[in-house]
Coordinates of C-alpha atoms in Angstrom, one line a residue:
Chain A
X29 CA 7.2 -9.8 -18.4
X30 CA 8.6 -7.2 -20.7
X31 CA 8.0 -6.9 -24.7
X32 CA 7.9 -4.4 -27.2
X33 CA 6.0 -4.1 -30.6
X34 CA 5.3 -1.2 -32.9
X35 CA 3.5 1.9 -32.1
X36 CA 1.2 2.5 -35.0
X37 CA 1.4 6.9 -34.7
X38 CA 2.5 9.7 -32.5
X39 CA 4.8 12.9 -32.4
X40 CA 7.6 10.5 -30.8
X41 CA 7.3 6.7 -32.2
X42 CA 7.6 5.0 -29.2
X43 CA 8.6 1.3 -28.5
X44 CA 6.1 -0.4 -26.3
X45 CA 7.1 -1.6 -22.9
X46 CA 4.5 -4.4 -21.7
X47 CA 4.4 -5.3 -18.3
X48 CA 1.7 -8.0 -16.7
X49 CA -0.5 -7.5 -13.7
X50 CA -2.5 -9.3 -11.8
X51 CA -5.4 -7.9 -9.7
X52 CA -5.0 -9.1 -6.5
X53 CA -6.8 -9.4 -3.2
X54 CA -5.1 -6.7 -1.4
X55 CA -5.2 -4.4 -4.4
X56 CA -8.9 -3.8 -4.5
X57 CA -11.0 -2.3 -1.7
X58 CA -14.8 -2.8 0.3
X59 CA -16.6 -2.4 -3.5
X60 CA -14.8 -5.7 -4.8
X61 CA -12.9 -3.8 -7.3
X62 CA -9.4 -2.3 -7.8
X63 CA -8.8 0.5 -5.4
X64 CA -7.4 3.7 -7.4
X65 CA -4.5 4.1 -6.3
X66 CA -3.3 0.9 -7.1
X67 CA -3.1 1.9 -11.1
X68 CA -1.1 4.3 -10.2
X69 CA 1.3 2.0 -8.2
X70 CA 1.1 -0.1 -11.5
X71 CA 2.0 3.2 -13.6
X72 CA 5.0 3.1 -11.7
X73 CA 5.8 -0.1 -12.1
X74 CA 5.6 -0.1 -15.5
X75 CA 7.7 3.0 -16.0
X76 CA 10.1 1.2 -14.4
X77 CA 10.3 -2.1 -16.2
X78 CA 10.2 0.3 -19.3
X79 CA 13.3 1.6 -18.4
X80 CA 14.9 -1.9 -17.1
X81 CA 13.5 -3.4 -20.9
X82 CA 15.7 -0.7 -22.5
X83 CA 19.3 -1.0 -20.5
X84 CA 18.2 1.2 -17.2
X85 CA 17.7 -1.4 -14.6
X86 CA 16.8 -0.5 -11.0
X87 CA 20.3 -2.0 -10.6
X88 CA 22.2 0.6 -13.0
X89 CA 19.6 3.7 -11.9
X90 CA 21.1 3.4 -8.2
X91 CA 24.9 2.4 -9.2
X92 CA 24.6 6.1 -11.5
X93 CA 22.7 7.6 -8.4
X94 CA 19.8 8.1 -11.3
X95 CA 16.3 9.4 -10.3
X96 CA 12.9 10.3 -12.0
X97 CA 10.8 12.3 -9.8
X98 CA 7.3 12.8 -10.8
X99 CA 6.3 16.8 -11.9
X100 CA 2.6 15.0 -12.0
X101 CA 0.2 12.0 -12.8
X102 CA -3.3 11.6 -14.0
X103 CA -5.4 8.9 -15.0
X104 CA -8.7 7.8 -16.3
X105 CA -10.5 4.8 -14.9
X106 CA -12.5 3.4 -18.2
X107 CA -14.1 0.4 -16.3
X108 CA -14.0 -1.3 -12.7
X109 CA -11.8 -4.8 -12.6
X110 CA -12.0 -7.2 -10.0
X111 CA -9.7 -10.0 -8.2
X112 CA -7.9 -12.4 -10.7
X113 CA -7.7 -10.5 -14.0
X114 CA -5.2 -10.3 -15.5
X115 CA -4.0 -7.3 -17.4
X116 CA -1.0 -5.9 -19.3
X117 CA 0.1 -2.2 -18.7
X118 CA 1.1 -1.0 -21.6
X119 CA 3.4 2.0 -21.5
X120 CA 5.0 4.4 -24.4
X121 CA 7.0 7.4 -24.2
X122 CA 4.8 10.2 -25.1
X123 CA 7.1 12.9 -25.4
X124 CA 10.6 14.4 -24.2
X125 CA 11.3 17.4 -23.2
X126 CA 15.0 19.0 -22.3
X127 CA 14.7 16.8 -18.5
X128 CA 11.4 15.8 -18.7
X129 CA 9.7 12.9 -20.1
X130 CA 6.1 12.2 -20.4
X131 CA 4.8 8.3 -20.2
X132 CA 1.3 7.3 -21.3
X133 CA 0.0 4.0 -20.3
X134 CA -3.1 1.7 -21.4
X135 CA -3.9 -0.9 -18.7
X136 CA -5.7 -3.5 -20.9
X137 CA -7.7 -6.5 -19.5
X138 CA -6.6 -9.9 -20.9
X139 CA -9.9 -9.7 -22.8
X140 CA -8.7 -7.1 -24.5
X141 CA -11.3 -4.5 -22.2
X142 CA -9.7 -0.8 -21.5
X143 CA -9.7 -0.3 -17.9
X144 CA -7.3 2.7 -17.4
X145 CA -5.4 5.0 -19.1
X146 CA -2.5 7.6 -17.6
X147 CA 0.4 9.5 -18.0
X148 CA 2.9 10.4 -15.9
X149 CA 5.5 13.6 -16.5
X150 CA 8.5 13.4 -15.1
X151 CA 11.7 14.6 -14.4
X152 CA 15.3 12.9 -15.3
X153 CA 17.4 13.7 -12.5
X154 CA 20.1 12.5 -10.7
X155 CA 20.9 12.7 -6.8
X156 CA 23.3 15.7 -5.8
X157 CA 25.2 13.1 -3.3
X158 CA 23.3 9.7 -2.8
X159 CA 19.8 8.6 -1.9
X160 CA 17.8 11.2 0.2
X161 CA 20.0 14.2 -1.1
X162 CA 17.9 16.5 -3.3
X163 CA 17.5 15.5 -7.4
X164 CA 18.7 17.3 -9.8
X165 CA 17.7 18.0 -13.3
X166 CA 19.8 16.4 -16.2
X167 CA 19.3 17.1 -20.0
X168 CA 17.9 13.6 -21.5
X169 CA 20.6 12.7 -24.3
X170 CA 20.1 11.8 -27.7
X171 CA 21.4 8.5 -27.0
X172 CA 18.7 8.0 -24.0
X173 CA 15.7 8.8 -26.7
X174 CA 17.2 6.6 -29.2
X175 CA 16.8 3.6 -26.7
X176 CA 13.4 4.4 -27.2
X177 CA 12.7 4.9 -30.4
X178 CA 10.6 2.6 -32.9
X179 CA 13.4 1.3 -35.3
Chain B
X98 CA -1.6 11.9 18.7
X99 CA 1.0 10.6 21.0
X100 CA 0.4 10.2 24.9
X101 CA 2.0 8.0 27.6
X102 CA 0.1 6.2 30.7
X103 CA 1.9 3.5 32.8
X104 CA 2.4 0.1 32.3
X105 CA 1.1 -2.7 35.3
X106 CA 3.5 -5.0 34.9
X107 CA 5.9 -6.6 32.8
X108 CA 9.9 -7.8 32.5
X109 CA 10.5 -3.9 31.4
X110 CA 8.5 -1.5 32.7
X111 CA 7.6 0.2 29.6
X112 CA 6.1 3.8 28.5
X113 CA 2.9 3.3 26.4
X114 CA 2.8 5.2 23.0
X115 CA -0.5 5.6 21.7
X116 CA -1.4 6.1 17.9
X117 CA -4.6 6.9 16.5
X118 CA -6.0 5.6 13.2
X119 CA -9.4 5.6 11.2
X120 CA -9.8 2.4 9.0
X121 CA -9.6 3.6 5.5
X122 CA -11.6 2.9 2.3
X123 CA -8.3 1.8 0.9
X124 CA -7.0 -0.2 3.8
X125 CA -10.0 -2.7 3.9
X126 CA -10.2 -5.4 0.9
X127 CA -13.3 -7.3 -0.7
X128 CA -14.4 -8.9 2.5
X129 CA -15.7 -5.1 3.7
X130 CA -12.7 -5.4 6.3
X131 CA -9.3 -4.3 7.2
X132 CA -6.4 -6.2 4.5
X133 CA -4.3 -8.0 7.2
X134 CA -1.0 -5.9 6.0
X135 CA -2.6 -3.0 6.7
X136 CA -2.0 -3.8 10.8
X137 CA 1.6 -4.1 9.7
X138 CA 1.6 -0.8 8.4
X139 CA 0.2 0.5 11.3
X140 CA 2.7 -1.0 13.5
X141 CA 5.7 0.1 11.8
X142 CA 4.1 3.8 12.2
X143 CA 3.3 3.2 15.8
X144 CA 6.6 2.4 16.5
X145 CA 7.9 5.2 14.2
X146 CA 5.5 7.4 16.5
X147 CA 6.8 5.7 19.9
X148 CA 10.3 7.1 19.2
X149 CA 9.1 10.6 18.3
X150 CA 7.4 10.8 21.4
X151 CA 10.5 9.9 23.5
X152 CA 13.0 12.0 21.2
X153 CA 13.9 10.3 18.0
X154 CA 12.0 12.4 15.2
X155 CA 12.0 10.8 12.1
X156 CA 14.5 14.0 11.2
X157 CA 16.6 13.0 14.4
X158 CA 16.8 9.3 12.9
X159 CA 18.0 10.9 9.4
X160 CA 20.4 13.1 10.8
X161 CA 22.0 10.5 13.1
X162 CA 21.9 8.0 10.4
X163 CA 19.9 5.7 12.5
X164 CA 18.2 2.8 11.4
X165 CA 15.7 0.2 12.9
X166 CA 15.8 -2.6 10.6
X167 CA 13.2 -5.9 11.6
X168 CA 13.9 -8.9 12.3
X169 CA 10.9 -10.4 13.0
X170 CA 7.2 -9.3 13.2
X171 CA 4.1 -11.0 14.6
X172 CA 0.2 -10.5 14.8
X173 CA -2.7 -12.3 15.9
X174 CA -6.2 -11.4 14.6
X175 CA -8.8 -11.5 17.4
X176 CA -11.8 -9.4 15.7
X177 CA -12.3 -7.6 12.1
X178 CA -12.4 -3.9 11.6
X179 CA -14.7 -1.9 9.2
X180 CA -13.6 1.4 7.4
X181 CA -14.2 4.6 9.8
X182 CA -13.9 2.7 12.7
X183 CA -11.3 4.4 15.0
X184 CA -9.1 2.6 16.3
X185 CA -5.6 3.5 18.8
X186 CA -1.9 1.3 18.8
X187 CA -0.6 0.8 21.8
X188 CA 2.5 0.1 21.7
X189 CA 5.5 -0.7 24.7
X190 CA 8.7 -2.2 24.9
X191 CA 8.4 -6.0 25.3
X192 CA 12.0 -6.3 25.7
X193 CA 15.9 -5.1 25.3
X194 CA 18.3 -6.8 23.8
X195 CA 22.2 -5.7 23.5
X196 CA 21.5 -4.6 20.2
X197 CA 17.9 -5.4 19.8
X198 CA 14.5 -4.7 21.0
X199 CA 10.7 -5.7 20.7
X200 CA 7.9 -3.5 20.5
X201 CA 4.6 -4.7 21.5
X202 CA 1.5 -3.4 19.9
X203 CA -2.5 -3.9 20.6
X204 CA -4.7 -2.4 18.3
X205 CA -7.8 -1.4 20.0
X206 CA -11.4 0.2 18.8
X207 CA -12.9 3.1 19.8
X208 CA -15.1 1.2 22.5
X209 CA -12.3 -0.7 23.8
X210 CA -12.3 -3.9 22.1
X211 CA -9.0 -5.5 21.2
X212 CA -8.8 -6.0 17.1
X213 CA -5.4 -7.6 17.0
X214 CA -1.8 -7.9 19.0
X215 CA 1.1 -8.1 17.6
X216 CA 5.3 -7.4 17.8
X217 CA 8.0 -6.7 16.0
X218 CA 11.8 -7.6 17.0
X219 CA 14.0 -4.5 15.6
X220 CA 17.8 -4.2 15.6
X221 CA 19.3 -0.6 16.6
X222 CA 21.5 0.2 13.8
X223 CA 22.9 2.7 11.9
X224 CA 23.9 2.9 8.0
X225 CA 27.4 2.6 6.8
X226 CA 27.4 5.2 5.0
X227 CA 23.8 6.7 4.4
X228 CA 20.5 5.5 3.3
X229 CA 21.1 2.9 1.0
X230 CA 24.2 1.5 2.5
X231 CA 24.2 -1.5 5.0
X232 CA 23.5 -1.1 8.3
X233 CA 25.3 -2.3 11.6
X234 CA 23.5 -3.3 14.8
X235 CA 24.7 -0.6 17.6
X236 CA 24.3 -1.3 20.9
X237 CA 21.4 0.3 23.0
X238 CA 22.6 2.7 25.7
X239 CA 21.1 3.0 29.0
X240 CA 20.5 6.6 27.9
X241 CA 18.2 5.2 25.1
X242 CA 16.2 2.2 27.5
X243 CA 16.0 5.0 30.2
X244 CA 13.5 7.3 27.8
X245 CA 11.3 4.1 27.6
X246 CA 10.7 3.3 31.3
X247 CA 8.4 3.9 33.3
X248 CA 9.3 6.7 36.3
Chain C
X8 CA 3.2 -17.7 -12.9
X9 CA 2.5 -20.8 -10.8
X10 CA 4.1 -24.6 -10.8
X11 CA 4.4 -27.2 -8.3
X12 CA 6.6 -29.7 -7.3
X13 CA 7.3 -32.4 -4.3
X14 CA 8.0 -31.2 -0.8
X15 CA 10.3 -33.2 0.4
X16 CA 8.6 -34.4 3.7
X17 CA 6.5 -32.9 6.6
X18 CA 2.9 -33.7 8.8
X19 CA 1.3 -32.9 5.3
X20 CA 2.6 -33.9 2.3
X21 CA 2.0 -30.5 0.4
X22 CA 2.6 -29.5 -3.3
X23 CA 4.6 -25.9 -3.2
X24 CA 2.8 -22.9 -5.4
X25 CA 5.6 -20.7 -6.5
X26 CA 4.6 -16.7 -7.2
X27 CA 7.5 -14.9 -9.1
X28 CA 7.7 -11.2 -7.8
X29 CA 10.0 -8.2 -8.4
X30 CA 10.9 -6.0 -5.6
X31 CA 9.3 -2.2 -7.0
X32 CA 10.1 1.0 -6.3
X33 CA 6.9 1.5 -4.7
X34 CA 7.8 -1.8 -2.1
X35 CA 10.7 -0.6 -0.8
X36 CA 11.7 2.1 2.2
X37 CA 13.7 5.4 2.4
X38 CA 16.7 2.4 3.5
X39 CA 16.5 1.5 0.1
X40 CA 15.2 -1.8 0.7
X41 CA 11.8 -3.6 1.0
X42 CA 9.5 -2.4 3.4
X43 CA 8.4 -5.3 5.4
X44 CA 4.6 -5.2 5.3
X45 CA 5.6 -5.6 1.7
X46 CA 6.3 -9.5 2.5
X47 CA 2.7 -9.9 4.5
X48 CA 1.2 -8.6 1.0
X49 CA 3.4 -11.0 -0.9
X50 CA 2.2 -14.0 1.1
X51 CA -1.3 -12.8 0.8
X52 CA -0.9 -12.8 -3.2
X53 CA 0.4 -16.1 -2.6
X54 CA -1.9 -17.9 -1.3
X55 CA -4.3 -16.5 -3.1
X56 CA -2.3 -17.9 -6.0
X57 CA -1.3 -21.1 -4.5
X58 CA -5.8 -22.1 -4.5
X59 CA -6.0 -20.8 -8.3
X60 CA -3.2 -23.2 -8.9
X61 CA -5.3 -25.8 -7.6
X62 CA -8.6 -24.3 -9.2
X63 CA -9.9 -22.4 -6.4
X64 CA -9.7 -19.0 -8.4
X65 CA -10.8 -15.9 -6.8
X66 CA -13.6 -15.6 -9.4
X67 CA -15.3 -19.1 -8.0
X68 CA -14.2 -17.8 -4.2
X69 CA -16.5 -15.2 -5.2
X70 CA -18.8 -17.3 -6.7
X71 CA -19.2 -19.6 -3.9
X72 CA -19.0 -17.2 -1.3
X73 CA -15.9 -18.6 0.0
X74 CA -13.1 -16.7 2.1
X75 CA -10.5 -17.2 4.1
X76 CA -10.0 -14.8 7.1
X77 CA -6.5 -14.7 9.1
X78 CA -6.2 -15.8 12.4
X79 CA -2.4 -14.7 12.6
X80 CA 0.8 -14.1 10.5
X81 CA 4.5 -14.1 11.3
X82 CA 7.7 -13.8 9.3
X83 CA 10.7 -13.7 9.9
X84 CA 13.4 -11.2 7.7
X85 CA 16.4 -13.1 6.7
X86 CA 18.1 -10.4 4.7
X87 CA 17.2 -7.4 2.7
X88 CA 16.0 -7.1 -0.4
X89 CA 16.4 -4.3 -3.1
X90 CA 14.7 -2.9 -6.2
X91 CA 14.8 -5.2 -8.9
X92 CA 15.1 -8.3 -7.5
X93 CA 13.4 -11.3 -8.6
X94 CA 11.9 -13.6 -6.2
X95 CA 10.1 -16.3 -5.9
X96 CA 7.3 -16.7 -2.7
X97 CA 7.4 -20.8 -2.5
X98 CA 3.8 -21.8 -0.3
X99 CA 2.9 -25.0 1.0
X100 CA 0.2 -25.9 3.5
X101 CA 1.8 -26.6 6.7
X102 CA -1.2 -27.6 8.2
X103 CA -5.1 -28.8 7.9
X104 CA -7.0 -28.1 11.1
X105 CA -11.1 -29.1 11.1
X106 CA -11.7 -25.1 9.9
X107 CA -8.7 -23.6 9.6
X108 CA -5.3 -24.2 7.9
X109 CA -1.5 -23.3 8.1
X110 CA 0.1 -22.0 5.0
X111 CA 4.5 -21.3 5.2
X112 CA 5.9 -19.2 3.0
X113 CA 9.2 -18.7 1.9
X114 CA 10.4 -16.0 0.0
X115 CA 13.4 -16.7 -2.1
X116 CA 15.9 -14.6 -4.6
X117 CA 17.0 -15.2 -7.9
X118 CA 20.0 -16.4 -6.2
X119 CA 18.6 -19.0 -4.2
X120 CA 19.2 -17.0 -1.1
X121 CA 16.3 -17.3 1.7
X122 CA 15.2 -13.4 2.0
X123 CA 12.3 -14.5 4.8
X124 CA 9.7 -16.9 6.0
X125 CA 6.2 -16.8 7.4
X126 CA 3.4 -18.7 8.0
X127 CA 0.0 -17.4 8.0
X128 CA -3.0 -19.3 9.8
X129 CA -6.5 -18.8 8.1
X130 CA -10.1 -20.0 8.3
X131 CA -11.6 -21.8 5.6
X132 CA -15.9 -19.9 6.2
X133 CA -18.0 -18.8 4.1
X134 CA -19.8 -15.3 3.8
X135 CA -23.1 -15.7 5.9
X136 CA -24.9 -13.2 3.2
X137 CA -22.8 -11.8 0.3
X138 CA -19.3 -9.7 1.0
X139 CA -19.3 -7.6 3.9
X140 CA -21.4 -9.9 5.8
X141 CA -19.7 -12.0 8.7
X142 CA -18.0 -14.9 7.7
X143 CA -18.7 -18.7 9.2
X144 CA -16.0 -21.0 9.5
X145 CA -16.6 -24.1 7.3
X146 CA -15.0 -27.6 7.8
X147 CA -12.5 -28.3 5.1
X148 CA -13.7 -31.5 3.5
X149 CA -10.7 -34.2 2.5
X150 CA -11.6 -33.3 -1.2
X151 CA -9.9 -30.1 -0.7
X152 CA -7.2 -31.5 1.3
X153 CA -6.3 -33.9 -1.7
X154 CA -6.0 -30.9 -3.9
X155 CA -2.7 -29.8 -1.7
X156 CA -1.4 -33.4 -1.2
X157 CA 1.7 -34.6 -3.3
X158 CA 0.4 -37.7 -5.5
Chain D
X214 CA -9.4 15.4 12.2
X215 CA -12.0 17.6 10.4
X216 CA -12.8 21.3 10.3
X217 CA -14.2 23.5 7.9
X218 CA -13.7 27.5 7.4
X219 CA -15.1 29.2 4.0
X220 CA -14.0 29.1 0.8
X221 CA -12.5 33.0 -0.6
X222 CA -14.3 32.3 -3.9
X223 CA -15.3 29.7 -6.9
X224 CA -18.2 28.5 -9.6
X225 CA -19.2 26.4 -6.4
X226 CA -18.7 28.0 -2.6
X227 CA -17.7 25.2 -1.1
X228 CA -16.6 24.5 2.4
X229 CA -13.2 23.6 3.2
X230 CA -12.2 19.5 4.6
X231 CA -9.1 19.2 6.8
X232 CA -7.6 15.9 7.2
X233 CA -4.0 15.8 9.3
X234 CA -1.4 13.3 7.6
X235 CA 1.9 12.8 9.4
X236 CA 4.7 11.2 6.2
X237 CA 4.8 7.9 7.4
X238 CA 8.2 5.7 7.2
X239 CA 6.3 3.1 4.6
X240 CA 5.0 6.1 2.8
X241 CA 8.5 7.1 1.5
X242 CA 10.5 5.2 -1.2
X243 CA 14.1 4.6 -1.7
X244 CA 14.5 8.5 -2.4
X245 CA 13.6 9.3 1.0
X246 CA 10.7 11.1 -0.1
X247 CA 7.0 10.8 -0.4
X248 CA 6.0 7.6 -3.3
X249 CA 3.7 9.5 -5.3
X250 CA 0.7 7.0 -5.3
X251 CA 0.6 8.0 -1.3
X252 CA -1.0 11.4 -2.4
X253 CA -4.0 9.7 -4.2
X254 CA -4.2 7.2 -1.2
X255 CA -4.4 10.5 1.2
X256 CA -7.0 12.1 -1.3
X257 CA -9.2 9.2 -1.0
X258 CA -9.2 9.4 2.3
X259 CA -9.8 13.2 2.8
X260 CA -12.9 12.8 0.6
X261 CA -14.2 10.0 2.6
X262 CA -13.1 12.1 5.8
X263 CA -15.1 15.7 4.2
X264 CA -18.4 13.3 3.8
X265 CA -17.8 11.9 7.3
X266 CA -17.4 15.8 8.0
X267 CA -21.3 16.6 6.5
X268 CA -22.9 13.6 7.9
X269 CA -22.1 11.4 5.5
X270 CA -19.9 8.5 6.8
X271 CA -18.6 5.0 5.8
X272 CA -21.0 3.2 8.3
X273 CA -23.9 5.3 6.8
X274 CA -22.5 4.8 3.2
X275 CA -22.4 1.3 3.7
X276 CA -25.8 1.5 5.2
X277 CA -27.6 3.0 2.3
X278 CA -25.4 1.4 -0.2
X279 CA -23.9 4.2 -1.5
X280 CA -20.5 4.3 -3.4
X281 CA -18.1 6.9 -4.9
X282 CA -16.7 5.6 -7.6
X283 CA -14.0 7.5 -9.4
X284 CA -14.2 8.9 -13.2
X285 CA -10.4 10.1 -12.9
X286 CA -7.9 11.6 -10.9
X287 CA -5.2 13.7 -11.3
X288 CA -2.4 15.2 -9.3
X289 CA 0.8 17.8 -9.7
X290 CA 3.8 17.0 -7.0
X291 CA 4.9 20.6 -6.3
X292 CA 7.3 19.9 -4.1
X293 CA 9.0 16.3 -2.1
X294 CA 7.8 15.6 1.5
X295 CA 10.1 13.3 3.9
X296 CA 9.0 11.4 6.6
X297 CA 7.9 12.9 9.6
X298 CA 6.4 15.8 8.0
X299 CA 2.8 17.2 9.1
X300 CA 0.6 17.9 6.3
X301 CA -2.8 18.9 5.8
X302 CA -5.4 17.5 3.2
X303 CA -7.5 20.6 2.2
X304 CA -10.5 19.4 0.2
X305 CA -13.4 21.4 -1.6
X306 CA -16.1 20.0 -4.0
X307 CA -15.1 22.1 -7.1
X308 CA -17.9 21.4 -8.8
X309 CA -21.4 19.3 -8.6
X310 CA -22.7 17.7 -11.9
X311 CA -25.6 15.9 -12.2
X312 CA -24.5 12.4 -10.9
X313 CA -21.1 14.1 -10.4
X314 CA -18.9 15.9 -8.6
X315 CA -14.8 16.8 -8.3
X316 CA -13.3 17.0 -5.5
X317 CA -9.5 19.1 -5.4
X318 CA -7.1 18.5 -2.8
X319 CA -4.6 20.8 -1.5
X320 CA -1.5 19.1 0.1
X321 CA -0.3 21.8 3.0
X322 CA 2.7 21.0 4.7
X323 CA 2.6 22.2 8.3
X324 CA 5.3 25.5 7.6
X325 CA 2.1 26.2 5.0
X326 CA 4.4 24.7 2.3
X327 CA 2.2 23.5 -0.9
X328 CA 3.2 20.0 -1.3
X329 CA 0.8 18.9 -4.3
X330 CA -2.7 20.0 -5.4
X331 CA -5.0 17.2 -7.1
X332 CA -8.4 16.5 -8.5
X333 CA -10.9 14.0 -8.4
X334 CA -13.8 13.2 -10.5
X335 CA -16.3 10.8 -9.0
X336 CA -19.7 9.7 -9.3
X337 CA -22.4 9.3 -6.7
X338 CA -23.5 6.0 -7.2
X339 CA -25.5 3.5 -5.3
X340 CA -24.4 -0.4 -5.2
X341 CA -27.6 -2.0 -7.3
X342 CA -27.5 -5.3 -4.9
X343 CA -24.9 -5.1 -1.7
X344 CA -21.0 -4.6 -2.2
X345 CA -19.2 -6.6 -4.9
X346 CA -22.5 -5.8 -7.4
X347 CA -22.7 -3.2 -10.0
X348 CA -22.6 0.6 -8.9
X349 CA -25.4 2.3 -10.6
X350 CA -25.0 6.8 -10.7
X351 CA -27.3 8.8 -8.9
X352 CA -28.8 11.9 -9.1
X353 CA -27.2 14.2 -6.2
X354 CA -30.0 16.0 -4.6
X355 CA -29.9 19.6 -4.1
X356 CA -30.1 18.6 0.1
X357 CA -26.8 17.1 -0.5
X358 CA -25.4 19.8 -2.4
X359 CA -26.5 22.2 0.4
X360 CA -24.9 20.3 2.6
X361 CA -20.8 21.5 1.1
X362 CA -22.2 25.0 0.0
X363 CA -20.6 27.8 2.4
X364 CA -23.4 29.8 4.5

């Protein structure tokens, strides 16, 4: 569900991380289209399998008691999409600060049709002792950006 | 939001919790009406709720290291809802087990007609060794059945 | 995202639709592990997904007015499920009644180990006048029967 | 659910929307704290709750057809919220374009704790053939403008 291809531009040349949605019954509400909220569900999503795609799996985040609390999240709604499309988030890394990270996403229609597009800041952190313990901050490594970065 | 009355009958003569909703924009789905999960949501709250009221805050639950982990969860359908309706779970204690119990829920409208029933069969555990770790079925105290019955 | 093959033997002979799904972030509970209304969702995606497979897509359910309102859902929670996990949701129609039919779920890992089953029990109607209008049971004619039968 | 008081000051002197939220269980994720599309799920609802609030609810909305789409939304976590929690939604129109409006949220937690403060941008629109059909913007009319200004 994950692949990567070239960004054409940006302060930080980010790999792509691409990850496939359907829009499902459940997902959009009494108007017959995709309920807001649920792109931001997606954005999370996505910023996860970004992470999985590059060596961070869900798997490794909890074994290293790794977090990445949002600091916040916006997004544009471009145009309404109903039940049964299917759509591609696509999500880069638009910048990173000393903890913090910014990802953008593009939630393309399989037509190629821009329905959404986000960002989420966030912050790389790490539990003081174990889920439900408070997060703290941690400087984002070289090494971390480089898994990142277009080659 | 939470009040008691007496139960008629029954094999345990349960307490009734009481929750009150509104059907929201985002828990209906294209049909104009409520998404069937949403009622599984709803129970899962109402029993969250239903311990609150007899003592067991969710901040009680944390600090104990309690958990309530399901089994097995029910509903039946009887009539569709429509967003702004308000609504009320009533929920009781179909049953204790040595380690397990069922909650029984009916979700009822405003003017008193039944919109769905349901349970849920729940284990009373307690984590290993905090969130995140797995959880062992304790065995429920008369202490604990004696806050749910009806004086 | 969807294949079939044999089920081995039953009342009705049904194909199985498969749904792969990851458990998210977003799916799971402050236990670290999947919050359960997240399987009633899953099943719903499902079955959605099991009539595409058999080229009842939601965009001709839309098309032909066509829905397919629960009477009930159950599942039962065989073990827990974390982050990251791949699944699979295997459906098969349990049962055709004159307007309504069974479908049974079972929601599998990676692994091969059973995670839950449910069965959800639905009317095949029709909206009376566009969504959000009440919706009339229809009888399921033995063309759509034949879709779901093993050849 | 609902009360209003005035507004200190603003472009727009709105009156205030109060919706109670209790953190919910199947609100939190596996950091024990709130999952961040939970806050745009709770802003949806306060706006629908602050039109309810001004005469303006779903059963009337559905009524007369009308619809809310949103333009975008945006939100900044201030700081995490565990279950159990009391909050309060606090929502003002910030500001009333011509088939436009934003609506910020204020997430309060009970001890008066700032949780998260969003926006939304919507448009008043009016379905141009029953739910599930194109929504088509409207001009807001000074009389429902009135209706949010302080007096």
């Amino acid at each position: 569900m994950l692949r990567f291809m070239k960004h054409p531009s940006g302060a930080f040349q980010s790999i792509v991380g691409r990850l496939a949605r359907q829009v499902e019954w459940g997902d959009c509400d009494p108007a017959g289209i995709i309920f807001y909220p649920t792109y931001f569900r997606w954005m999370d999503a996505a910023t996860w399998a970004f992470l999985e795609g590059v060596g961070y799996s869900a798997k490794r985040m909890r074994a290293e008691q790794l977090a990445m609390p949002l600091v916040s999240a916006q997004c544009e709604f471009l145009a309404p999409a109903e039940q049964g499309e299917r759509c591609e988030v696509r999500s880069r890394i638009a910048r990173f600060g000393g903890k913090s990270f910014v990802v953008s996403h593009e939630i393309v229609r399989g037509d190629g049709a821009a329905l959404a597009q986000g960002t989420e800041t966030r912050v790389w952190g790490r539990f003081s002792g174990g889920p439900g313990t408070p997060i703290k901050g941690q400087a984002i490594s070289d090494e971390i950006k480089a898994l990142f970065r277009v080659r």
